[in-house]
Coordinates of N, CA and C and ligand atoms in Angstrom, one line a residue:
M1 N 18.1 37.9 -49.3 CA 17.2 38.6 -50.2 C 16.9 37.7 -51.5
S2 N 15.7 37.7 -51.9 CA 15.4 36.8 -53.0 C 15.8 37.4 -54.3
Y3 N 16.0 36.6 -55.4 CA 16.4 37.1 -56.7 C 15.2 37.0 -57.6
N4 N 14.9 38.2 -58.2 CA 13.6 38.2 -59.0 C 13.9 38.6 -60.4
I5 N 13.3 37.9 -61.3 CA 13.4 38.2 -62.8 C 12.0 38.6 -63.2
A6 N 11.9 39.7 -63.8 CA 10.5 40.2 -64.3 C 10.5 40.2 -65.8
I7 N 9.5 39.5 -66.3 CA 9.3 39.5 -67.8 C 7.9 40.0 -68.2
D8 N 7.9 41.2 -68.9 CA 6.7 41.8 -69.3 C 6.6 41.8 -70.8
G9 N 5.4 41.9 -71.3 CA 5.2 42.0 -72.8 C 3.8 41.7 -73.2
P10 N 3.4 42.0 -74.4 CA 2.1 41.8 -74.9 C 1.7 40.3 -75.0
A11 N 0.4 40.1 -75.3 CA -0.1 38.7 -75.4 C 0.6 38.0 -76.5
G12 N 0.9 36.7 -76.2 CA 1.5 35.9 -77.3 C 2.9 36.1 -77.6
A13 N 3.7 36.9 -76.8 CA 5.1 37.2 -77.1 C 6.0 36.0 -76.7
G14 N 5.4 35.0 -76.0 CA 6.2 33.8 -75.6 C 6.7 33.9 -74.1
K15 N 6.1 34.8 -73.4 CA 6.6 35.1 -72.0 C 6.6 33.8 -71.2
S16 N 5.4 33.1 -71.2 CA 5.3 32.0 -70.3 C 6.2 30.8 -70.7
T17 N 6.4 30.6 -72.0 CA 7.3 29.5 -72.5 C 8.7 29.8 -72.0
I18 N 9.1 31.0 -72.2 CA 10.5 31.5 -71.9 C 10.7 31.4 -70.4
A19 N 9.7 32.0 -69.6 CA 9.8 32.1 -68.2 C 9.9 30.7 -67.5
K20 N 9.1 29.8 -68.0 CA 9.1 28.4 -67.5 C 10.5 27.8 -67.7
K21 N 11.1 28.0 -68.9 CA 12.4 27.3 -69.2 C 13.5 28.0 -68.3
I22 N 13.4 29.3 -68.1 CA 14.4 29.9 -67.3 C 14.3 29.5 -65.8
A23 N 13.0 29.4 -65.4 CA 12.8 28.9 -64.0 C 13.4 27.5 -63.8
K24 N 13.2 26.7 -64.7 CA 13.7 25.3 -64.6 C 15.2 25.3 -64.6
Q25 N 15.8 26.1 -65.5 CA 17.3 26.1 -65.6 C 17.9 26.7 -64.3
L26 N 17.3 27.7 -63.7 CA 17.9 28.4 -62.6 C 17.3 27.8 -61.3
Q27 N 16.4 26.9 -61.4 CA 15.7 26.3 -60.2 C 15.0 27.5 -59.4
F28 N 14.4 28.3 -60.1 CA 13.5 29.4 -59.5 C 12.1 28.9 -59.6
I29 N 11.2 29.7 -58.9 CA 9.8 29.4 -59.0 C 9.2 30.3 -60.2
Y30 N 8.4 29.7 -61.0 CA 7.7 30.5 -62.1 C 6.4 31.0 -61.6
V31 N 6.2 32.2 -61.7 CA 4.9 32.8 -61.3 C 4.2 33.5 -62.6
D32 N 3.1 32.9 -63.0 CA 2.3 33.3 -64.1 C 1.2 34.2 -63.6
T33 N 1.4 35.6 -63.7 CA 0.4 36.5 -63.1 C -0.8 36.6 -63.9
G34 N -0.7 36.3 -65.3 CA -1.8 36.4 -66.2 C -2.8 35.3 -65.7
A35 N -2.3 34.2 -65.2 CA -3.2 33.1 -64.8 C -4.1 33.6 -63.6
M36 N -3.5 34.4 -62.8 CA -4.3 35.0 -61.6 C -5.4 35.9 -62.1
Y37 N -5.1 36.7 -63.1 CA -6.1 37.6 -63.7 C -7.2 36.8 -64.4
R38 N -6.7 35.7 -65.0 CA -7.7 34.8 -65.8 C -8.6 34.1 -64.8
A39 N -8.1 33.7 -63.6 CA -8.9 33.0 -62.6 C -10.0 34.0 -62.1
M40 N -9.5 35.2 -61.9 CA -10.5 36.3 -61.5 C -11.5 36.5 -62.5
A41 N -11.1 36.5 -63.8 CA -12.1 36.7 -64.9 C -13.1 35.5 -65.0
L42 N -12.6 34.3 -64.7 CA -13.5 33.2 -64.7 C -14.5 33.3 -63.6
F43 N -14.1 33.8 -62.5 CA -15.0 34.0 -61.3 C -16.1 35.0 -61.7
L44 N -15.7 36.1 -62.4 CA -16.6 37.1 -62.8 C -17.6 36.7 -63.8
I45 N -17.1 35.9 -64.8 CA -17.9 35.3 -65.9 C -19.0 34.4 -65.2
R46 N -18.5 33.6 -64.3 CA -19.5 32.7 -63.6 C -20.6 33.4 -62.9
K47 N -20.2 34.6 -62.4 CA -21.2 35.4 -61.7 C -22.1 36.2 -62.6
G48 N -21.8 36.1 -63.9 CA -22.7 36.7 -64.9 C -22.4 38.2 -65.1
I49 N -21.2 38.6 -64.6 CA -20.8 40.1 -64.7 C -20.2 40.4 -66.0
R50 N -20.5 41.5 -66.6 CA -20.0 42.0 -67.9 C -18.8 42.9 -67.6
P51 N -17.8 42.9 -68.6 CA -16.6 43.7 -68.4 C -16.8 45.1 -68.1
E52 N -17.9 45.7 -68.6 CA -18.1 47.2 -68.3 C -18.8 47.5 -67.0
E53 N -19.2 46.4 -66.2 CA -19.8 46.6 -64.9 C -18.8 46.9 -63.8
T54 N -18.2 48.0 -63.8 CA -17.0 48.3 -63.0 C -17.4 48.2 -61.5
E55 N -18.5 48.8 -61.1 CA -18.8 48.7 -59.6 C -19.1 47.3 -59.1
K56 N -19.7 46.5 -60.0 CA -20.0 45.1 -59.6 C -18.7 44.4 -59.5
I57 N -17.8 44.7 -60.4 CA -16.5 44.0 -60.4 C -15.7 44.3 -59.1
S58 N -15.7 45.6 -58.7 CA -15.1 46.0 -57.5 C -15.7 45.3 -56.3
A59 N -17.0 45.2 -56.2 CA -17.7 44.6 -55.1 C -17.5 43.1 -55.0
T60 N -17.5 42.5 -56.2 CA -17.5 41.0 -56.3 C -16.1 40.4 -56.2
C61 N -15.1 41.2 -56.6 CA -13.7 40.6 -56.6 C -13.3 40.2 -55.2
E62 N -13.8 40.9 -54.2 CA -13.5 40.5 -52.8 C -13.8 39.1 -52.5
E63 N -14.8 38.6 -53.1 CA -15.3 37.2 -52.8 C -14.4 36.1 -53.4
A64 N -13.6 36.5 -54.3 CA -12.7 35.5 -55.0 C -11.4 35.3 -54.2
D65 N -11.2 34.1 -53.8 CA -10.0 33.8 -53.1 C -9.1 33.1 -54.1
I66 N -8.1 33.8 -54.5 CA -7.2 33.3 -55.5 C -5.8 33.0 -54.9
T67 N -5.4 31.7 -55.0 CA -4.1 31.4 -54.4 C -3.4 30.5 -55.5
I68 N -2.1 30.4 -55.3 CA -1.4 29.4 -56.2 C -0.6 28.4 -55.4
A69 N -0.6 27.2 -56.0 CA 0.2 26.1 -55.4 C 1.0 25.5 -56.5
Y70 N 1.9 24.6 -56.1 CA 2.8 24.0 -57.1 C 2.6 22.4 -57.0
E71 N 2.3 21.8 -58.2 CA 2.2 20.4 -58.2 C 3.1 19.9 -59.3
N72 N 4.1 19.0 -58.9 CA 5.1 18.5 -59.8 C 5.8 19.7 -60.6
G73 N 6.1 20.8 -59.9 CA 6.8 21.9 -60.5 C 5.9 22.8 -61.3
E74 N 4.6 22.5 -61.5 CA 3.7 23.3 -62.3 C 2.9 24.2 -61.4
Q75 N 2.7 25.4 -61.9 CA 1.8 26.3 -61.1 C 0.3 25.9 -61.2
V76 N -0.3 25.8 -60.1 CA -1.8 25.5 -60.2 C -2.5 26.7 -59.5
V77 N -3.5 27.2 -60.3 CA -4.3 28.4 -59.7 C -5.5 27.8 -59.1
L78 N -5.7 28.2 -57.8 CA -6.9 27.8 -57.1 C -7.8 29.0 -56.9
L79 N -9.1 28.8 -57.4 CA -10.1 29.8 -57.2 C -11.1 29.2 -56.2
N80 N -11.1 29.9 -55.0 CA -11.9 29.4 -53.9 C -11.7 27.9 -53.7
G81 N -10.4 27.5 -53.8 CA -10.1 26.1 -53.5 C -10.1 25.2 -54.7
E82 N -10.7 25.6 -55.8 CA -10.9 24.8 -57.0 C -9.7 25.0 -58.0
N83 N -9.1 23.9 -58.4 CA -8.1 24.0 -59.4 C -8.7 24.4 -60.8
V84 N -8.4 25.6 -61.2 CA -9.0 26.1 -62.5 C -8.1 26.1 -63.7
N85 N -6.9 25.5 -63.5 CA -5.9 25.5 -64.6 C -6.5 25.2 -66.0
G86 N -7.4 24.1 -66.0 CA -7.9 23.6 -67.3 C -9.0 24.5 -67.8
L87 N -9.4 25.6 -67.1 CA -10.6 26.3 -67.6 C -10.2 27.8 -68.0
I88 N -9.0 28.2 -67.8 CA -8.7 29.6 -68.0 C -8.0 30.0 -69.3
R89 N -7.7 29.0 -70.1 CA -6.9 29.3 -71.3 C -7.7 29.5 -72.5
T90 N -9.0 30.0 -72.4 CA -9.8 30.2 -73.5 C -9.7 31.7 -73.9
E91 N -10.1 32.0 -75.2 CA -10.1 33.4 -75.6 C -11.1 34.2 -74.8
E92 N -12.2 33.6 -74.5 CA -13.3 34.3 -73.7 C -12.7 34.8 -72.4
V93 N -12.0 33.9 -71.7 CA -11.5 34.2 -70.4 C -10.4 35.2 -70.5
G94 N -9.5 35.1 -71.6 CA -8.4 36.0 -71.8 C -8.9 37.4 -72.1
N95 N -10.0 37.5 -72.8 CA -10.5 38.8 -73.1 C -11.2 39.5 -71.9
M96 N -11.8 38.6 -71.1 CA -12.4 39.2 -69.8 C -11.3 39.5 -68.9
A97 N -10.2 38.8 -68.8 CA -9.1 39.1 -68.0 C -8.5 40.5 -68.3
S98 N -8.4 40.7 -69.6 CA -7.8 42.0 -70.1 C -8.8 43.1 -69.7
A99 N -10.1 42.9 -69.8 CA -11.1 43.9 -69.5 C -11.2 44.2 -68.0
S100 N -11.2 43.1 -67.2 CA -11.4 43.3 -65.8 C -10.1 43.7 -65.1
S101 N -9.0 43.5 -65.7 CA -7.7 43.9 -65.0 C -7.5 45.4 -65.1
V102 N -8.4 46.1 -65.7 CA -8.2 47.6 -65.6 C -8.7 48.1 -64.2
N103 N -9.4 47.2 -63.5 CA -10.0 47.6 -62.3 C -9.0 47.6 -61.1
G104 N -9.0 48.8 -60.4 CA -8.0 49.0 -59.4 C -8.1 48.0 -58.2
D105 N -9.3 47.6 -57.9 CA -9.5 46.7 -56.7 C -9.0 45.3 -57.1
V106 N -9.3 44.9 -58.3 CA -8.7 43.6 -58.8 C -7.2 43.6 -58.7
R107 N -6.6 44.7 -59.2 CA -5.2 44.7 -59.3 C -4.5 44.7 -57.9
K108 N -5.1 45.5 -57.0 CA -4.6 45.6 -55.7 C -4.5 44.3 -55.0
K109 N -5.5 43.5 -55.1 CA -5.6 42.2 -54.5 C -4.5 41.3 -55.1
L110 N -4.4 41.3 -56.4 CA -3.5 40.3 -57.0 C -2.0 40.7 -56.9
V111 N -1.8 42.0 -57.0 CA -0.4 42.5 -56.9 C 0.2 42.2 -55.5
K112 N -0.7 42.3 -54.5 CA -0.2 42.0 -53.1 C 0.2 40.5 -53.0
L113 N -0.6 39.6 -53.6 CA -0.2 38.2 -53.6 C 1.1 38.0 -54.4
Q114 N 1.2 38.6 -55.5 CA 2.4 38.5 -56.3 C 3.7 39.0 -55.6
Q115 N 3.6 40.1 -54.9 CA 4.7 40.6 -54.1 C 5.1 39.7 -53.0
E116 N 4.1 39.1 -52.3 CA 4.4 38.2 -51.2 C 5.2 37.0 -51.7
L117 N 4.8 36.5 -52.9 CA 5.5 35.3 -53.5 C 6.9 35.6 -53.8
A118 N 7.2 36.8 -54.4 CA 8.5 37.2 -54.8 C 9.4 37.5 -53.6
R119 N 8.8 37.9 -52.5 CA 9.6 38.2 -51.3 C 10.1 36.9 -50.7
K120 N 9.3 35.9 -50.8 CA 9.7 34.6 -50.1 C 10.6 33.7 -50.9
A121 N 10.6 33.9 -52.3 CA 11.4 32.9 -53.1 C 12.0 33.6 -54.3
D122 N 13.0 32.9 -54.9 CA 13.6 33.4 -56.1 C 12.5 33.1 -57.2
V123 N 12.1 34.1 -57.9 CA 11.1 33.9 -58.9 C 11.4 34.4 -60.3
V124 N 10.8 33.8 -61.3 CA 10.7 34.4 -62.7 C 9.2 34.7 -62.8
M125 N 8.9 36.0 -62.8 CA 7.4 36.3 -62.9 C 7.1 37.0 -64.2
D126 N 6.0 36.6 -64.8 CA 5.7 37.2 -66.1 C 4.3 37.9 -66.0
G127 N 4.1 38.9 -66.8 CA 2.9 39.7 -66.8 C 2.9 40.9 -67.7
R128 N 2.3 42.0 -67.2 CA 2.2 43.2 -67.9 C 2.9 44.4 -67.2
D129 N 2.9 44.3 -65.8 CA 3.3 45.4 -65.0 C 4.3 44.9 -63.9
I130 N 5.1 43.8 -64.2 CA 6.0 43.3 -63.2 C 7.2 44.2 -63.0
G131 N 7.8 44.6 -64.1 CA 9.0 45.4 -63.9 C 8.7 46.9 -63.5
T132 N 7.5 47.3 -63.9 CA 7.1 48.7 -63.6 C 6.5 48.9 -62.3
C133 N 5.7 47.9 -61.8 CA 4.9 48.1 -60.6 C 5.0 47.0 -59.6
V134 N 4.9 45.8 -60.0 CA 4.9 44.7 -58.9 C 6.3 44.5 -58.3
L135 N 7.3 44.4 -59.1 CA 8.7 44.2 -58.6 C 9.6 45.3 -59.2
P136 N 9.5 46.5 -58.8 CA 10.3 47.6 -59.3 C 11.8 47.4 -59.1
D137 N 12.2 46.5 -58.0 CA 13.6 46.3 -57.7 C 14.1 45.0 -58.2
A138 N 13.4 44.4 -59.2 CA 13.8 43.1 -59.7 C 15.2 43.2 -60.2
Q139 N 16.1 42.2 -60.0 CA 17.5 42.2 -60.5 C 17.6 42.2 -62.0
V140 N 16.7 41.5 -62.7 CA 16.7 41.5 -64.1 C 15.3 41.8 -64.6
K141 N 15.2 42.7 -65.6 CA 13.9 43.0 -66.2 C 14.0 42.9 -67.7
V142 N 13.0 42.2 -68.3 CA 13.0 42.0 -69.7 C 11.6 42.4 -70.2
Y143 N 11.6 43.1 -71.4 CA 10.4 43.4 -72.1 C 10.4 42.6 -73.4
L144 N 9.6 41.5 -73.4 CA 9.6 40.6 -74.5 C 8.4 40.9 -75.5
T145 N 8.8 41.1 -76.7 CA 7.7 41.4 -77.7 C 8.0 40.7 -79.0
A146 N 7.0 40.8 -79.9 CA 7.1 40.3 -81.3 C 6.0 40.9 -82.1
G147 N 6.1 40.9 -83.4 CA 5.0 41.5 -84.2 C 3.7 40.9 -84.0
S148 N 2.6 41.6 -84.2 CA 1.3 41.0 -83.9 C 0.9 39.8 -84.8
A149 N 1.4 39.9 -86.0 CA 1.1 38.7 -86.9 C 1.8 37.5 -86.4
V150 N 3.0 37.6 -86.0 CA 3.8 36.5 -85.5 C 3.1 35.9 -84.2
R151 N 2.7 36.8 -83.3 CA 2.0 36.4 -82.1 C 0.7 35.7 -82.3
A152 N 0.0 36.2 -83.3 CA -1.3 35.6 -83.7 C -1.1 34.2 -84.2
Q153 N -0.1 34.1 -85.0 CA 0.2 32.8 -85.6 C 0.6 31.7 -84.5
R154 N 1.4 32.2 -83.5 CA 1.7 31.3 -82.4 C 0.5 30.9 -81.6
R155 N -0.4 31.9 -81.3 CA -1.6 31.6 -80.5 C -2.5 30.6 -81.3
Y156 N -2.6 30.8 -82.6 CA -3.4 30.0 -83.5 C -2.9 28.5 -83.4
Q157 N -1.6 28.4 -83.5 CA -1.0 27.0 -83.5 C -1.2 26.3 -82.1
E158 N -1.1 27.2 -81.1 CA -1.3 26.6 -79.7 C -2.8 26.1 -79.6
L159 N -3.8 26.9 -80.1 CA -5.2 26.6 -79.9 C -5.5 25.4 -80.8
M160 N -4.9 25.3 -82.1 CA -5.2 24.2 -83.0 C -4.7 22.9 -82.4
A161 N -3.5 23.0 -81.7 CA -2.9 21.8 -81.1 C -3.8 21.3 -80.0
K162 N -4.5 22.2 -79.4 CA -5.5 21.7 -78.3 C -6.8 21.3 -78.9
G163 N -6.9 21.4 -80.2 CA -8.2 21.0 -80.9 C -9.3 22.0 -80.8
E164 N -8.9 23.3 -80.5 CA -10.0 24.3 -80.5 C -10.2 24.9 -81.8
Q165 N -11.5 25.2 -82.2 CA -11.8 25.8 -83.4 C -11.3 27.3 -83.3
C166 N -10.6 27.8 -84.3 CA -10.2 29.2 -84.3 C -9.9 29.8 -85.6
D167 N -9.9 31.1 -85.7 CA -9.8 31.8 -86.9 C -8.6 32.8 -86.8
L168 N -7.6 32.6 -87.6 CA -6.4 33.4 -87.5 C -6.6 34.9 -87.5
A169 N -7.4 35.4 -88.4 CA -7.7 36.8 -88.5 C -8.4 37.4 -87.3
K170 N -9.3 36.6 -86.7 CA -10.0 37.0 -85.5 C -9.0 37.0 -84.3
I171 N -8.1 36.1 -84.3 CA -7.1 36.0 -83.2 C -6.2 37.3 -83.3
E172 N -5.8 37.6 -84.5 CA -4.9 38.8 -84.6 C -5.7 40.1 -84.2
Q173 N -6.9 40.1 -84.6 CA -7.8 41.3 -84.2 C -7.9 41.4 -82.7
D174 N -8.1 40.2 -82.0 CA -8.3 40.2 -80.6 C -6.9 40.6 -79.9
I175 N -5.8 40.2 -80.5 CA -4.5 40.5 -79.9 C -4.3 42.0 -80.0
I176 N -4.6 42.6 -81.1 CA -4.4 44.0 -81.3 C -5.3 44.8 -80.3
E177 N -6.6 44.4 -80.2 CA -7.5 45.0 -79.2 C -7.0 44.9 -77.8
R178 N -6.5 43.7 -77.5 CA -6.0 43.4 -76.1 C -4.8 44.2 -75.8
D179 N -3.9 44.3 -76.8 CA -2.7 45.2 -76.6 C -3.1 46.6 -76.3
H180 N -4.0 47.1 -77.1 CA -4.4 48.5 -77.0 C -5.0 48.7 -75.6
R181 N -5.9 47.8 -75.1 CA -6.5 48.0 -73.8 C -5.4 47.9 -72.7
D182 N -4.5 46.9 -72.8 CA -3.5 46.7 -71.8 C -2.5 47.9 -71.7
M183 N -2.3 48.5 -72.9 CA -1.2 49.6 -73.0 C -1.8 51.0 -72.6
T184 N -3.1 51.1 -72.7 CA -3.7 52.4 -72.6 C -4.5 52.6 -71.3
R185 N -4.6 51.5 -70.5 CA -5.4 51.6 -69.3 C -4.8 52.6 -68.3
E186 N -5.6 53.1 -67.4 CA -5.1 54.1 -66.5 C -4.1 53.6 -65.4
I187 N -4.5 52.4 -64.8 CA -3.6 51.9 -63.8 C -2.6 50.8 -64.3
S188 N -1.4 51.1 -64.0 CA -0.2 50.2 -64.4 C -0.4 49.6 -65.8
P189 N -0.4 50.5 -66.9 CA -0.5 50.0 -68.2 C 0.7 49.2 -68.6
L190 N 0.6 48.4 -69.6 CA 1.8 47.6 -70.1 C 2.7 48.6 -70.8
R191 N 3.9 48.7 -70.3 CA 5.0 49.5 -71.0 C 6.3 48.9 -70.5
Q192 N 7.3 49.3 -71.3 CA 8.7 48.8 -71.0 C 9.2 49.6 -69.8
A193 N 9.7 49.0 -68.7 CA 10.3 49.7 -67.6 C 11.6 50.4 -68.2
E194 N 12.0 51.5 -67.6 CA 13.1 52.2 -68.1 C 14.4 51.3 -68.0
D195 N 14.5 50.5 -67.0 CA 15.7 49.6 -66.9 C 15.5 48.2 -67.4
A196 N 14.4 48.0 -68.2 CA 14.2 46.7 -68.8 C 15.0 46.5 -70.1
V197 N 15.4 45.3 -70.4 CA 16.0 45.1 -71.7 C 15.0 44.6 -72.7
L198 N 15.0 45.2 -73.9 CA 14.0 44.9 -74.9 C 14.5 43.7 -75.7
I199 N 13.6 42.6 -75.8 CA 14.0 41.5 -76.7 C 12.8 41.3 -77.6
D200 N 13.0 41.4 -78.9 CA 12.0 41.2 -79.9 C 12.2 39.7 -80.4
S201 N 11.2 38.9 -80.1 CA 11.4 37.4 -80.4 C 10.8 37.1 -81.8
S202 N 10.5 38.1 -82.6 CA 9.8 37.8 -83.9 C 10.7 36.8 -84.8
E203 N 12.0 37.0 -84.7 CA 12.8 36.1 -85.5 C 13.8 35.3 -84.7
M204 N 13.4 35.0 -83.5 CA 14.3 34.3 -82.6 C 13.6 33.0 -82.2
G205 N 14.4 31.9 -82.0 CA 13.9 30.7 -81.4 C 13.8 30.8 -79.9
I206 N 13.0 29.9 -79.3 CA 12.8 29.9 -77.9 C 14.1 29.9 -77.1
D207 N 15.0 28.9 -77.5 CA 16.3 28.8 -76.8 C 17.2 30.0 -76.9
D208 N 17.1 30.7 -78.0 CA 17.9 31.9 -78.2 C 17.4 33.0 -77.2
V209 N 16.1 33.1 -77.0 CA 15.6 34.1 -76.0 C 16.0 33.6 -74.6
V210 N 15.8 32.3 -74.3 CA 16.2 31.9 -73.0 C 17.7 32.2 -72.7
D211 N 18.5 31.9 -73.7 CA 20.0 32.1 -73.5 C 20.2 33.6 -73.2
A212 N 19.5 34.5 -74.0 CA 19.7 35.9 -73.8 C 19.4 36.4 -72.4
V213 N 18.3 35.8 -71.9 CA 17.9 36.2 -70.5 C 18.9 35.7 -69.5
I214 N 19.3 34.4 -69.7 CA 20.3 33.8 -68.7 C 21.6 34.7 -68.7
R215 N 22.0 35.1 -69.9 CA 23.2 36.0 -69.9 C 23.0 37.2 -69.1
L216 N 21.8 37.8 -69.2 CA 21.5 39.0 -68.4 C 21.6 38.8 -66.9
C217 N 21.2 37.6 -66.5 CA 21.3 37.2 -65.1 C 22.8 37.0 -64.6
E218 N 23.6 36.6 -65.6 CA 25.0 36.3 -65.2 C 25.8 37.6 -65.2
R219 N 25.3 38.6 -65.7 CA 26.1 39.9 -65.8 C 26.3 40.4 -64.4
Ligands
DC301 O1 -0.7 36.9 -70.0 P1 -2.2 36.5 -70.2 O2 -2.7 36.6 -71.6 O3 -2.5 35.3 -69.5 O4 -3.0 37.7 -69.4 C1 -4.4 37.9 -69.5 C2 -4.8 39.3 -69.2 O5 -4.5 39.6 -67.8 C3 -4.0 40.4 -70.0 O6 -4.6 40.7 -71.2 C4 -4.0 41.6 -69.1 C5 -4.1 41.0 -67.7 N1 -2.8 41.0 -67.0 C6 -2.5 42.2 -66.3 O7 -3.2 43.1 -66.4 N2 -1.4 42.2 -65.5 C7 -0.6 41.2 -65.4 N3 0.5 41.3 -64.6 C8 -0.8 40.0 -66.1 C9 -2.0 39.9 -66.9

């Protein structure tokens, strides 16, 4: 049986940074489920579909073939065969991913893919509904969070480092809106699973969080 670690939490809590480090240390596969929702969002944006066009989203998401591959240990998301890793990390795509991920048809398609990956291999998987819905039997579940100001600051620095123009107040506003949408949607909203361990990383360094999760795995 494969060993699964589920990490959920709001935008900018540090899930992917932490999950990647844990995967490396334990030689597990890292699965970034947000990237799959982002690839779907990119597909919908390219089709000119707006977040509120629910029926169009349901009908069109079937045409998106999303798969993941690994190149030099990095997850690569393929959208109808095209490597879209370099195109999905924008605020526009993130906001569309949050809006379109409320759609049941989008979720059904991507959850199936995520469950198949976790059945075949030991994984560290991060997202919003991993502990509650995708991998309810995961051996270790973590709910990683931090205050919205801290998360906005981290996102701001990430974008600045990439040379993107951004405004800190707008980023925090987007984060608050995204949290609200992710936490209040009808299908698999973001929430802490009953058996998940809460880690607030507001005042913790990356390595402290990684160590805390590794200790949970050793228990
Ligand atoms: O983690 P992220 O910022 O890359 O995720 C983008 C959006 O995708 C997020 O706002 C909500 C959605 N998402 C989801 O609904 N379920 C997941 N397991 C992962 C992401």
